[in-house]
């Protein structure tokens, strides 16, 4: 799994379309092995990103949980703490 793709479910506020698009873009980049497609593959690349983003939005909208929404700042602070401990 791509390290740059972060969980997007059950956050307050919910994931934005930009966050979902960025995750889809990272996924397509990982699958294709390139960060920027050639002109010849540009349309296929963008179609894949759009399709995956739409599927991801549908998934996030249909998931249910009994857990309270997580706070984005709290999760980010925990991640920063893990990073600091790892690279200290």
PDB file of N, CA and C in Angstrom:
ATOM      1  N   UNK A   1       0.839  -1.186   0.000  1.00  0.00           N
ATOM      2  CA  UNK A   1       0.000   0.000   0.000  1.00  0.00           C
ATOM      3  C   UNK A   1       0.873   1.235   0.000  1.00  0.00           C
ATOM      4  N   UNK A   2       0.425   2.269  -0.650  1.00  0.00           N
ATOM      5  CA  UNK A   2       1.158   3.524  -0.686  1.00  0.00           C
ATOM      6  C   UNK A   2       1.197   4.150   0.701  1.00  0.00           C
ATOM      7  N   UNK A   3       2.350   4.596   1.103  1.00  0.00           N
ATOM      8  CA  UNK A   3       2.465   5.228   2.410  1.00  0.00           C
ATOM      9  C   UNK A   3       1.737   6.566   2.457  1.00  0.00           C
ATOM     10  N   UNK A   4       1.584   7.218   1.307  1.00  0.00           N
ATOM     11  CA  UNK A   4       0.957   8.537   1.282  1.00  0.00           C
ATOM     12  C   UNK A   4      -0.564   8.477   1.291  1.00  0.00           C
ATOM     13  N   UNK A   5      -1.134   7.310   1.139  1.00  0.00           N
ATOM     14  CA  UNK A   5      -2.585   7.187   1.175  1.00  0.00           C
ATOM     15  C   UNK A   5      -2.989   6.977   2.622  1.00  0.00           C
ATOM     16  N   UNK A   6      -3.747   7.905   3.146  1.00  0.00           N
ATOM     17  CA  UNK A   6      -4.167   7.868   4.541  1.00  0.00           C
ATOM     18  C   UNK A   6      -5.613   7.400   4.636  1.00  0.00           C
ATOM     19  N   UNK A   7      -5.976   6.775   5.764  1.00  0.00           N
ATOM     20  CA  UNK A   7      -7.383   6.413   5.961  1.00  0.00           C
ATOM     21  C   UNK A   7      -8.257   7.676   5.909  1.00  0.00           C
ATOM     22  N   UNK A   8      -9.396   7.567   5.272  1.00  0.00           N
ATOM     23  CA  UNK A   8     -10.287   8.714   5.105  1.00  0.00           C
ATOM     24  C   UNK A   8     -11.661   8.505   5.733  1.00  0.00           C
ATOM     25  N   UNK A   9     -11.902   7.329   6.297  1.00  0.00           N
ATOM     26  CA  UNK A   9     -13.218   7.017   6.838  1.00  0.00           C
ATOM     27  C   UNK A   9     -13.334   7.405   8.296  1.00  0.00           C
ATOM     28  N   UNK A  10     -14.508   7.870   8.671  1.00  0.00           N
ATOM     29  CA  UNK A  10     -14.900   8.158  10.047  1.00  0.00           C
ATOM     30  C   UNK A  10     -14.113   9.304  10.664  1.00  0.00           C
ATOM     31  N   UNK A  11     -14.002  10.385   9.931  1.00  0.00           N
ATOM     32  CA  UNK A  11     -13.361  11.591  10.451  1.00  0.00           C
ATOM     33  C   UNK A  11     -14.380  12.707  10.541  1.00  0.00           C
ATOM     34  N   UNK A  12     -14.122  13.610  11.455  1.00  0.00           N
ATOM     35  CA  UNK A  12     -14.939  14.812  11.582  1.00  0.00           C
ATOM     36  C   UNK A  12     -14.032  16.010  11.388  1.00  0.00           C
ATOM     37  N   UNK A  13     -14.167  16.775  10.352  1.00  0.00           N
ATOM     38  CA  UNK A  13     -15.142  16.708   9.257  1.00  0.00           C
ATOM     39  C   UNK A  13     -14.814  15.570   8.294  1.00  0.00           C
ATOM     40  N   UNK A  14     -15.805  15.124   7.527  1.00  0.00           N
ATOM     41  CA  UNK A  14     -15.596  14.017   6.584  1.00  0.00           C
ATOM     42  C   UNK A  14     -14.556  14.364   5.515  1.00  0.00           C
ATOM     43  N   UNK A  15     -14.061  13.340   4.861  1.00  0.00           N
ATOM     44  CA  UNK A  15     -13.072  13.513   3.794  1.00  0.00           C
ATOM     45  C   UNK A  15     -13.644  14.381   2.679  1.00  0.00           C
ATOM     46  N   UNK A  16     -12.809  15.269   2.187  1.00  0.00           N
ATOM     47  CA  UNK A  16     -13.226  16.143   1.091  1.00  0.00           C
ATOM     48  C   UNK A  16     -12.982  15.451  -0.247  1.00  0.00           C
ATOM     49  N   UNK A  17     -13.572  15.987  -1.294  1.00  0.00           N
ATOM     50  CA  UNK A  17     -13.353  15.448  -2.629  1.00  0.00           C
ATOM     51  C   UNK A  17     -11.883  15.577  -3.023  1.00  0.00           C
ATOM     52  N   UNK A  18     -11.223  16.648  -2.582  1.00  0.00           N
ATOM     53  CA  UNK A  18      -9.803  16.828  -2.887  1.00  0.00           C
ATOM     54  C   UNK A  18      -8.950  15.748  -2.226  1.00  0.00           C
ATOM     55  N   UNK A  19      -9.268  15.397  -0.996  1.00  0.00           N
ATOM     56  CA  UNK A  19      -8.527  14.340  -0.302  1.00  0.00           C
ATOM     57  C   UNK A  19      -8.720  12.994  -1.000  1.00  0.00           C
ATOM     58  N   UNK A  20      -9.925  12.730  -1.421  1.00  0.00           N
ATOM     59  CA  UNK A  20     -10.211  11.479  -2.120  1.00  0.00           C
ATOM     60  C   UNK A  20      -9.508  11.460  -3.470  1.00  0.00           C
ATOM     61  N   UNK A  21      -9.521  12.571  -4.179  1.00  0.00           N
ATOM     62  CA  UNK A  21      -8.818  12.666  -5.466  1.00  0.00           C
ATOM     63  C   UNK A  21      -7.323  12.446  -5.266  1.00  0.00           C
ATOM     64  N   UNK A  22      -6.735  13.048  -4.234  1.00  0.00           N
ATOM     65  CA  UNK A  22      -5.305  12.885  -3.974  1.00  0.00           C
ATOM     66  C   UNK A  22      -4.952  11.428  -3.672  1.00  0.00           C
ATOM     67  N   UNK A  23      -5.808  10.748  -2.916  1.00  0.00           N
ATOM     68  CA  UNK A  23      -5.578   9.331  -2.620  1.00  0.00           C
ATOM     69  C   UNK A  23      -5.677   8.492  -3.898  1.00  0.00           C
ATOM     70  N   UNK A  24      -6.651   8.801  -4.737  1.00  0.00           N
ATOM     71  CA  UNK A  24      -6.807   8.082  -6.007  1.00  0.00           C
ATOM     72  C   UNK A  24      -5.601   8.326  -6.909  1.00  0.00           C
ATOM     73  N   UNK A  25      -5.130   9.559  -6.940  1.00  0.00           N
ATOM     74  CA  UNK A  25      -3.953   9.897  -7.744  1.00  0.00           C
ATOM     75  C   UNK A  25      -2.734   9.112  -7.268  1.00  0.00           C
ATOM     76  N   UNK A  26      -2.521   9.047  -5.958  1.00  0.00           N
ATOM     77  CA  UNK A  26      -1.391   8.277  -5.425  1.00  0.00           C
ATOM     78  C   UNK A  26      -1.512   6.799  -5.803  1.00  0.00           C
ATOM     79  N   UNK A  27      -2.723   6.269  -5.729  1.00  0.00           N
ATOM     80  CA  UNK A  27      -2.957   4.868  -6.074  1.00  0.00           C
ATOM     81  C   UNK A  27      -2.622   4.605  -7.538  1.00  0.00           C
ATOM     82  N   UNK A  28      -3.092   5.466  -8.422  1.00  0.00           N
ATOM     83  CA  UNK A  28      -2.828   5.285  -9.858  1.00  0.00           C
ATOM     84  C   UNK A  28      -1.339   5.464 -10.141  1.00  0.00           C
ATOM     85  N   UNK A  29      -0.706   6.407  -9.477  1.00  0.00           N
ATOM     86  CA  UNK A  29       0.748   6.571  -9.648  1.00  0.00           C
ATOM     87  C   UNK A  29       1.490   5.305  -9.239  1.00  0.00           C
ATOM     88  N   UNK A  30       1.087   4.713  -8.136  1.00  0.00           N
ATOM     89  CA  UNK A  30       1.728   3.495  -7.663  1.00  0.00           C
ATOM     90  C   UNK A  30       1.525   2.357  -8.652  1.00  0.00           C
ATOM     91  N   UNK A  31       0.292   2.184  -9.137  1.00  0.00           N
ATOM     92  CA  UNK A  31       0.008   1.109 -10.077  1.00  0.00           C
ATOM     93  C   UNK A  31       0.747   1.278 -11.404  1.00  0.00           C
ATOM     94  N   UNK A  32       0.788   2.519 -11.883  1.00  0.00           N
ATOM     95  CA  UNK A  32       1.390   2.758 -13.191  1.00  0.00           C
ATOM     96  C   UNK A  32       2.909   2.868 -13.129  1.00  0.00           C
ATOM     97  N   UNK A  33       3.440   3.143 -11.941  1.00  0.00           N
ATOM     98  CA  UNK A  33       4.882   3.278 -11.798  1.00  0.00           C
ATOM     99  C   UNK A  33       5.413   4.609 -12.283  1.00  0.00           C
ATOM    100  N   UNK A  34       4.539   5.577 -12.440  1.00  0.00           N
ATOM    101  CA  UNK A  34       4.971   6.886 -12.905  1.00  0.00           C
ATOM    102  C   UNK A  34       4.203   7.984 -12.181  1.00  0.00           C
ATOM    103  N   UNK A  35       4.856   9.107 -11.958  1.00  0.00           N
ATOM    104  CA  UNK A  35       4.175  10.227 -11.307  1.00  0.00           C
ATOM    105  C   UNK A  35       3.512  11.144 -12.322  1.00  0.00           C
ATOM    106  N   UNK A  36       4.025  11.128 -13.546  1.00  0.00           N
ATOM    107  CA  UNK A  36       3.435  11.944 -14.597  1.00  0.00           C
ATOM    108  C   UNK A  36       3.403  11.095 -15.869  1.00  0.00           C
ATOM    109  N   UNK A  37       2.204  10.849 -16.380  1.00  0.00           N
ATOM    110  CA  UNK A  37       2.112   9.997 -17.567  1.00  0.00           C
ATOM    111  C   UNK A  37       2.599  10.725 -18.818  1.00  0.00           C
ATOM    112  N   UNK A  38       2.957   9.937 -19.810  1.00  0.00           N
ATOM    113  CA  UNK A  38       3.318  10.521 -21.100  1.00  0.00           C
ATOM    114  C   UNK A  38       2.061  11.103 -21.735  1.00  0.00           C
ATOM    115  N   UNK A  39       2.241  11.937 -22.735  1.00  0.00           N
ATOM    116  CA  UNK A  39       1.091  12.523 -23.441  1.00  0.00           C
ATOM    117  C   UNK A  39       0.174  11.426 -23.982  1.00  0.00           C
ATOM    118  N   UNK A  40       0.767  10.346 -24.433  1.00  0.00           N
ATOM    119  CA  UNK A  40       0.008   9.242 -25.013  1.00  0.00           C
ATOM    120  C   UNK A  40      -0.913   8.587 -23.975  1.00  0.00           C
ATOM    121  N   UNK A  41      -0.479   8.554 -22.712  1.00  0.00           N
ATOM    122  CA  UNK A  41      -1.236   7.879 -21.657  1.00  0.00           C
ATOM    123  C   UNK A  41      -1.983   8.825 -20.721  1.00  0.00           C
ATOM    124  N   UNK A  42      -1.931  10.098 -20.993  1.00  0.00           N
ATOM    125  CA  UNK A  42      -2.523  11.092 -20.105  1.00  0.00           C
ATOM    126  C   UNK A  42      -4.027  10.892 -19.899  1.00  0.00           C
ATOM    127  N   UNK A  43      -4.755  10.629 -20.959  1.00  0.00           N
ATOM    128  CA  UNK A  43      -6.210  10.465 -20.863  1.00  0.00           C
ATOM    129  C   UNK A  43      -6.553   9.225 -20.044  1.00  0.00           C
ATOM    130  N   UNK A  44      -5.867   8.117 -20.292  1.00  0.00           N
ATOM    131  CA  UNK A  44      -6.120   6.892 -19.538  1.00  0.00           C
ATOM    132  C   UNK A  44      -5.795   7.096 -18.058  1.00  0.00           C
ATOM    133  N   UNK A  45      -4.716   7.806 -17.776  1.00  0.00           N
ATOM    134  CA  UNK A  45      -4.292   8.086 -16.409  1.00  0.00           C
ATOM    135  C   UNK A  45      -5.379   8.888 -15.685  1.00  0.00           C
ATOM    136  N   UNK A  46      -5.847   9.960 -16.301  1.00  0.00           N
ATOM    137  CA  UNK A  46      -6.870  10.814 -15.682  1.00  0.00           C
ATOM    138  C   UNK A  46      -8.202  10.088 -15.529  1.00  0.00           C
ATOM    139  N   UNK A  47      -8.555   9.257 -16.501  1.00  0.00           N
ATOM    140  CA  UNK A  47      -9.783   8.476 -16.388  1.00  0.00           C
ATOM    141  C   UNK A  47      -9.702   7.498 -15.221  1.00  0.00           C
ATOM    142  N   UNK A  48      -8.535   6.904 -15.032  1.00  0.00           N
ATOM    143  CA  UNK A  48      -8.350   5.978 -13.917  1.00  0.00           C
ATOM    144  C   UNK A  48      -8.471   6.714 -12.586  1.00  0.00           C
ATOM    145  N   UNK A  49      -7.865   7.890 -12.483  1.00  0.00           N
ATOM    146  CA  UNK A  49      -7.958   8.675 -11.249  1.00  0.00           C
ATOM    147  C   UNK A  49      -9.412   9.037 -10.966  1.00  0.00           C
ATOM    148  N   UNK A  50     -10.128   9.496 -11.967  1.00  0.00           N
ATOM    149  CA  UNK A  50     -11.532   9.877 -11.787  1.00  0.00           C
ATOM    150  C   UNK A  50     -12.387   8.686 -11.381  1.00  0.00           C
ATOM    151  N   UNK A  51     -12.169   7.554 -12.026  1.00  0.00           N
ATOM    152  CA  UNK A  51     -12.939   6.358 -11.729  1.00  0.00           C
ATOM    153  C   UNK A  51     -12.675   5.861 -10.307  1.00  0.00           C
ATOM    154  N   UNK A  52     -11.429   5.828  -9.903  1.00  0.00           N
ATOM    155  CA  UNK A  52     -11.082   5.371  -8.556  1.00  0.00           C
ATOM    156  C   UNK A  52     -11.597   6.354  -7.505  1.00  0.00           C
ATOM    157  N   UNK A  53     -11.516   7.643  -7.783  1.00  0.00           N
ATOM    158  CA  UNK A  53     -12.038   8.645  -6.844  1.00  0.00           C
ATOM    159  C   UNK A  53     -13.545   8.469  -6.660  1.00  0.00           C
ATOM    160  N   UNK A  54     -14.262   8.201  -7.751  1.00  0.00           N
ATOM    161  CA  UNK A  54     -15.711   8.005  -7.653  1.00  0.00           C
ATOM    162  C   UNK A  54     -16.034   6.745  -6.840  1.00  0.00           C
ATOM    163  N   UNK A  55     -15.291   5.682  -7.080  1.00  0.00           N
ATOM    164  CA  UNK A  55     -15.493   4.448  -6.305  1.00  0.00           C
ATOM    165  C   UNK A  55     -15.165   4.663  -4.835  1.00  0.00           C
ATOM    166  N   UNK A  56     -14.109   5.406  -4.558  1.00  0.00           N
ATOM    167  CA  UNK A  56     -13.720   5.681  -3.174  1.00  0.00           C
ATOM    168  C   UNK A  56     -14.792   6.515  -2.474  1.00  0.00           C
ATOM    169  N   UNK A  57     -15.341   7.497  -3.165  1.00  0.00           N
ATOM    170  CA  UNK A  57     -16.407   8.324  -2.578  1.00  0.00           C
ATOM    171  C   UNK A  57     -17.624   7.456  -2.278  1.00  0.00           C
ATOM    172  N   UNK A  58     -17.987   6.586  -3.211  1.00  0.00           N
ATOM    173  CA  UNK A  58     -19.135   5.700  -2.993  1.00  0.00           C
ATOM    174  C   UNK A  58     -18.885   4.778  -1.794  1.00  0.00           C
ATOM    175  N   UNK A  59     -17.675   4.272  -1.682  1.00  0.00           N
ATOM    176  CA  UNK A  59     -17.335   3.411  -0.553  1.00  0.00           C
ATOM    177  C   UNK A  59     -17.444   4.173   0.761  1.00  0.00           C
ATOM    178  N   UNK A  60     -16.817   5.337   0.843  1.00  0.00           N
ATOM    179  CA  UNK A  60     -16.844   6.116   2.077  1.00  0.00           C
ATOM    180  C   UNK A  60     -18.263   6.518   2.463  1.00  0.00           C
ATOM    181  N   UNK A  61     -19.084   6.829   1.468  1.00  0.00           N
ATOM    182  CA  UNK A  61     -20.465   7.222   1.749  1.00  0.00           C
ATOM    183  C   UNK A  61     -21.332   6.045   2.212  1.00  0.00           C
ATOM    184  N   UNK A  62     -20.945   4.830   1.839  1.00  0.00           N
ATOM    185  CA  UNK A  62     -21.774   3.678   2.196  1.00  0.00           C
ATOM    186  C   UNK A  62     -21.312   2.965   3.471  1.00  0.00           C
ATOM    187  N   UNK A  63     -20.093   3.228   3.926  1.00  0.00           N
ATOM    188  CA  UNK A  63     -19.604   2.571   5.138  1.00  0.00           C
ATOM    189  C   UNK A  63     -20.341   3.088   6.368  1.00  0.00           C
ATOM    190  N   UNK A  64     -20.541   2.187   7.332  1.00  0.00           N
ATOM    191  CA  UNK A  64     -21.205   2.551   8.581  1.00  0.00           C
ATOM    192  C   UNK A  64     -20.339   2.095   9.744  1.00  0.00           C
ATOM    193  N   UNK A  65     -20.428   2.808  10.853  1.00  0.00           N
ATOM    194  CA  UNK A  65     -19.697   2.430  12.055  1.00  0.00           C
ATOM    195  C   UNK A  65     -20.454   2.889  13.284  1.00  0.00           C
ATOM    196  N   UNK A  66     -20.224   2.194  14.379  1.00  0.00           N
ATOM    197  CA  UNK A  66     -20.825   2.614  15.644  1.00  0.00           C
ATOM    198  C   UNK A  66     -19.837   3.453  16.465  1.00  0.00           C
ATOM    199  N   UNK A  67     -18.607   3.585  15.954  1.00  0.00           N
ATOM    200  CA  UNK A  67     -17.582   4.366  16.642  1.00  0.00           C
ATOM    201  C   UNK A  67     -17.808   5.858  16.410  1.00  0.00           C
ATOM    202  N   UNK A  68     -17.444   6.688  17.388  1.00  0.00           N
ATOM    203  CA  UNK A  68     -17.551   8.130  17.171  1.00  0.00           C
ATOM    204  C   UNK A  68     -16.507   8.578  16.153  1.00  0.00           C
ATOM    205  N   UNK A  69     -16.780   9.653  15.425  1.00  0.00           N
ATOM    206  CA  UNK A  69     -15.809  10.145  14.440  1.00  0.00           C
ATOM    207  C   UNK A  69     -14.493  10.522  15.117  1.00  0.00           C
ATOM    208  N   UNK A  70     -13.391  10.253  14.404  1.00  0.00           N
ATOM    209  CA  UNK A  70     -12.062  10.604  14.907  1.00  0.00           C
ATOM    210  C   UNK A  70     -11.766  12.061  14.589  1.00  0.00           C
ATOM    211  N   UNK A  71     -10.977  12.673  15.445  1.00  0.00           N
ATOM    212  CA  UNK A  71     -10.572  14.059  15.258  1.00  0.00           C
ATOM    213  C   UNK A  71      -9.308  14.090  14.400  1.00  0.00           C
ATOM    214  N   UNK A  72      -9.343  14.847  13.319  1.00  0.00           N
ATOM    215  CA  UNK A  72      -8.205  14.897  12.394  1.00  0.00           C
ATOM    216  C   UNK A  72      -6.928  15.387  13.069  1.00  0.00           C
ATOM    217  N   UNK A  73      -7.058  16.420  13.890  1.00  0.00           N
ATOM    218  CA  UNK A  73      -5.877  16.986  14.546  1.00  0.00           C
ATOM    219  C   UNK A  73      -5.255  15.994  15.519  1.00  0.00           C
ATOM    220  N   UNK A  74      -6.083  15.263  16.220  1.00  0.00           N
ATOM    221  CA  UNK A  74      -5.587  14.270  17.166  1.00  0.00           C
ATOM    222  C   UNK A  74      -4.841  13.150  16.441  1.00  0.00           C
ATOM    223  N   UNK A  75      -5.383  12.672  15.344  1.00  0.00           N
ATOM    224  CA  UNK A  75      -4.744  11.614  14.565  1.00  0.00           C
ATOM    225  C   UNK A  75      -3.428  12.127  13.977  1.00  0.00           C
ATOM    226  N   UNK A  76      -3.419  13.362  13.489  1.00  0.00           N
ATOM    227  CA  UNK A  76      -2.196  13.941  12.926  1.00  0.00           C
ATOM    228  C   UNK A  76      -1.127  14.104  14.009  1.00  0.00           C
ATOM    229  N   UNK A  77      -1.532  14.506  15.206  1.00  0.00           N
ATOM    230  CA  UNK A  77      -0.570  14.662  16.298  1.00  0.00           C
ATOM    231  C   UNK A  77       0.048  13.315  16.673  1.00  0.00           C
ATOM    232  N   UNK A  78      -0.756  12.266  16.702  1.00  0.00           N
ATOM    233  CA  UNK A  78      -0.233  10.922  16.996  1.00  0.00           C
ATOM    234  C   UNK A  78       0.755  10.482  15.919  1.00  0.00           C
ATOM    235  N   UNK A  79       0.443  10.784  14.669  1.00  0.00           N
ATOM    236  CA  UNK A  79       1.343  10.414  13.569  1.00  0.00           C
ATOM    237  C   UNK A  79       2.658  11.178  13.672  1.00  0.00           C
ATOM    238  N   UNK A  80       2.586  12.472  14.012  1.00  0.00           N
ATOM    239  CA  UNK A  80       3.821  13.257  14.189  1.00  0.00           C
ATOM    240  C   UNK A  80       4.658  12.701  15.330  1.00  0.00           C
ATOM    241  N   UNK A  81       4.011  12.284  16.406  1.00  0.00           N
ATOM    242  CA  UNK A  81       4.722  11.718  17.552  1.00  0.00           C
ATOM    243  C   UNK A  81       5.411  10.402  17.158  1.00  0.00           C
ATOM    244  N   UNK A  82       4.717   9.558  16.393  1.00  0.00           N
ATOM    245  CA  UNK A  82       5.326   8.304  15.934  1.00  0.00           C
ATOM    246  C   UNK A  82       6.527   8.579  15.049  1.00  0.00           C
ATOM    247  N   UNK A  83       6.395   9.576  14.169  1.00  0.00           N
ATOM    248  CA  UNK A  83       7.484   9.929  13.267  1.00  0.00           C
ATOM    249  C   UNK A  83       8.677  10.456  14.058  1.00  0.00           C
ATOM    250  N   UNK A  84       8.410  11.316  15.034  1.00  0.00           N
ATOM    251  CA  UNK A  84       9.483  11.865  15.859  1.00  0.00           C
ATOM    252  C   UNK A  84      10.212  10.762  16.614  1.00  0.00           C
ATOM    253  N   UNK A  85       9.471   9.804  17.157  1.00  0.00           N
ATOM    254  CA  UNK A  85      10.087   8.694  17.891  1.00  0.00           C
ATOM    255  C   UNK A  85      10.872   7.789  16.953  1.00  0.00           C
ATOM    256  N   UNK A  86      10.373   7.610  15.755  1.00  0.00           N
ATOM    257  CA  UNK A  86      11.028   6.729  14.801  1.00  0.00           C
ATOM    258  C   UNK A  86      12.330   7.293  14.293  1.00  0.00           C
ATOM    259  N   UNK A  87      12.365   8.603  14.041  1.00  0.00           N
ATOM    260  CA  UNK A  87      13.549   9.227  13.455  1.00  0.00           C
ATOM    261  C   UNK A  87      14.389  10.015  14.456  1.00  0.00           C
ATOM    262  N   UNK A  88      14.099   9.848  15.738  1.00  0.00           N
ATOM    263  CA  UNK A  88      14.868  10.590  16.754  1.00  0.00           C
ATOM    264  C   UNK A  88      16.225   9.986  17.002  1.00  0.00           C
TER     265      UNK A  88
END
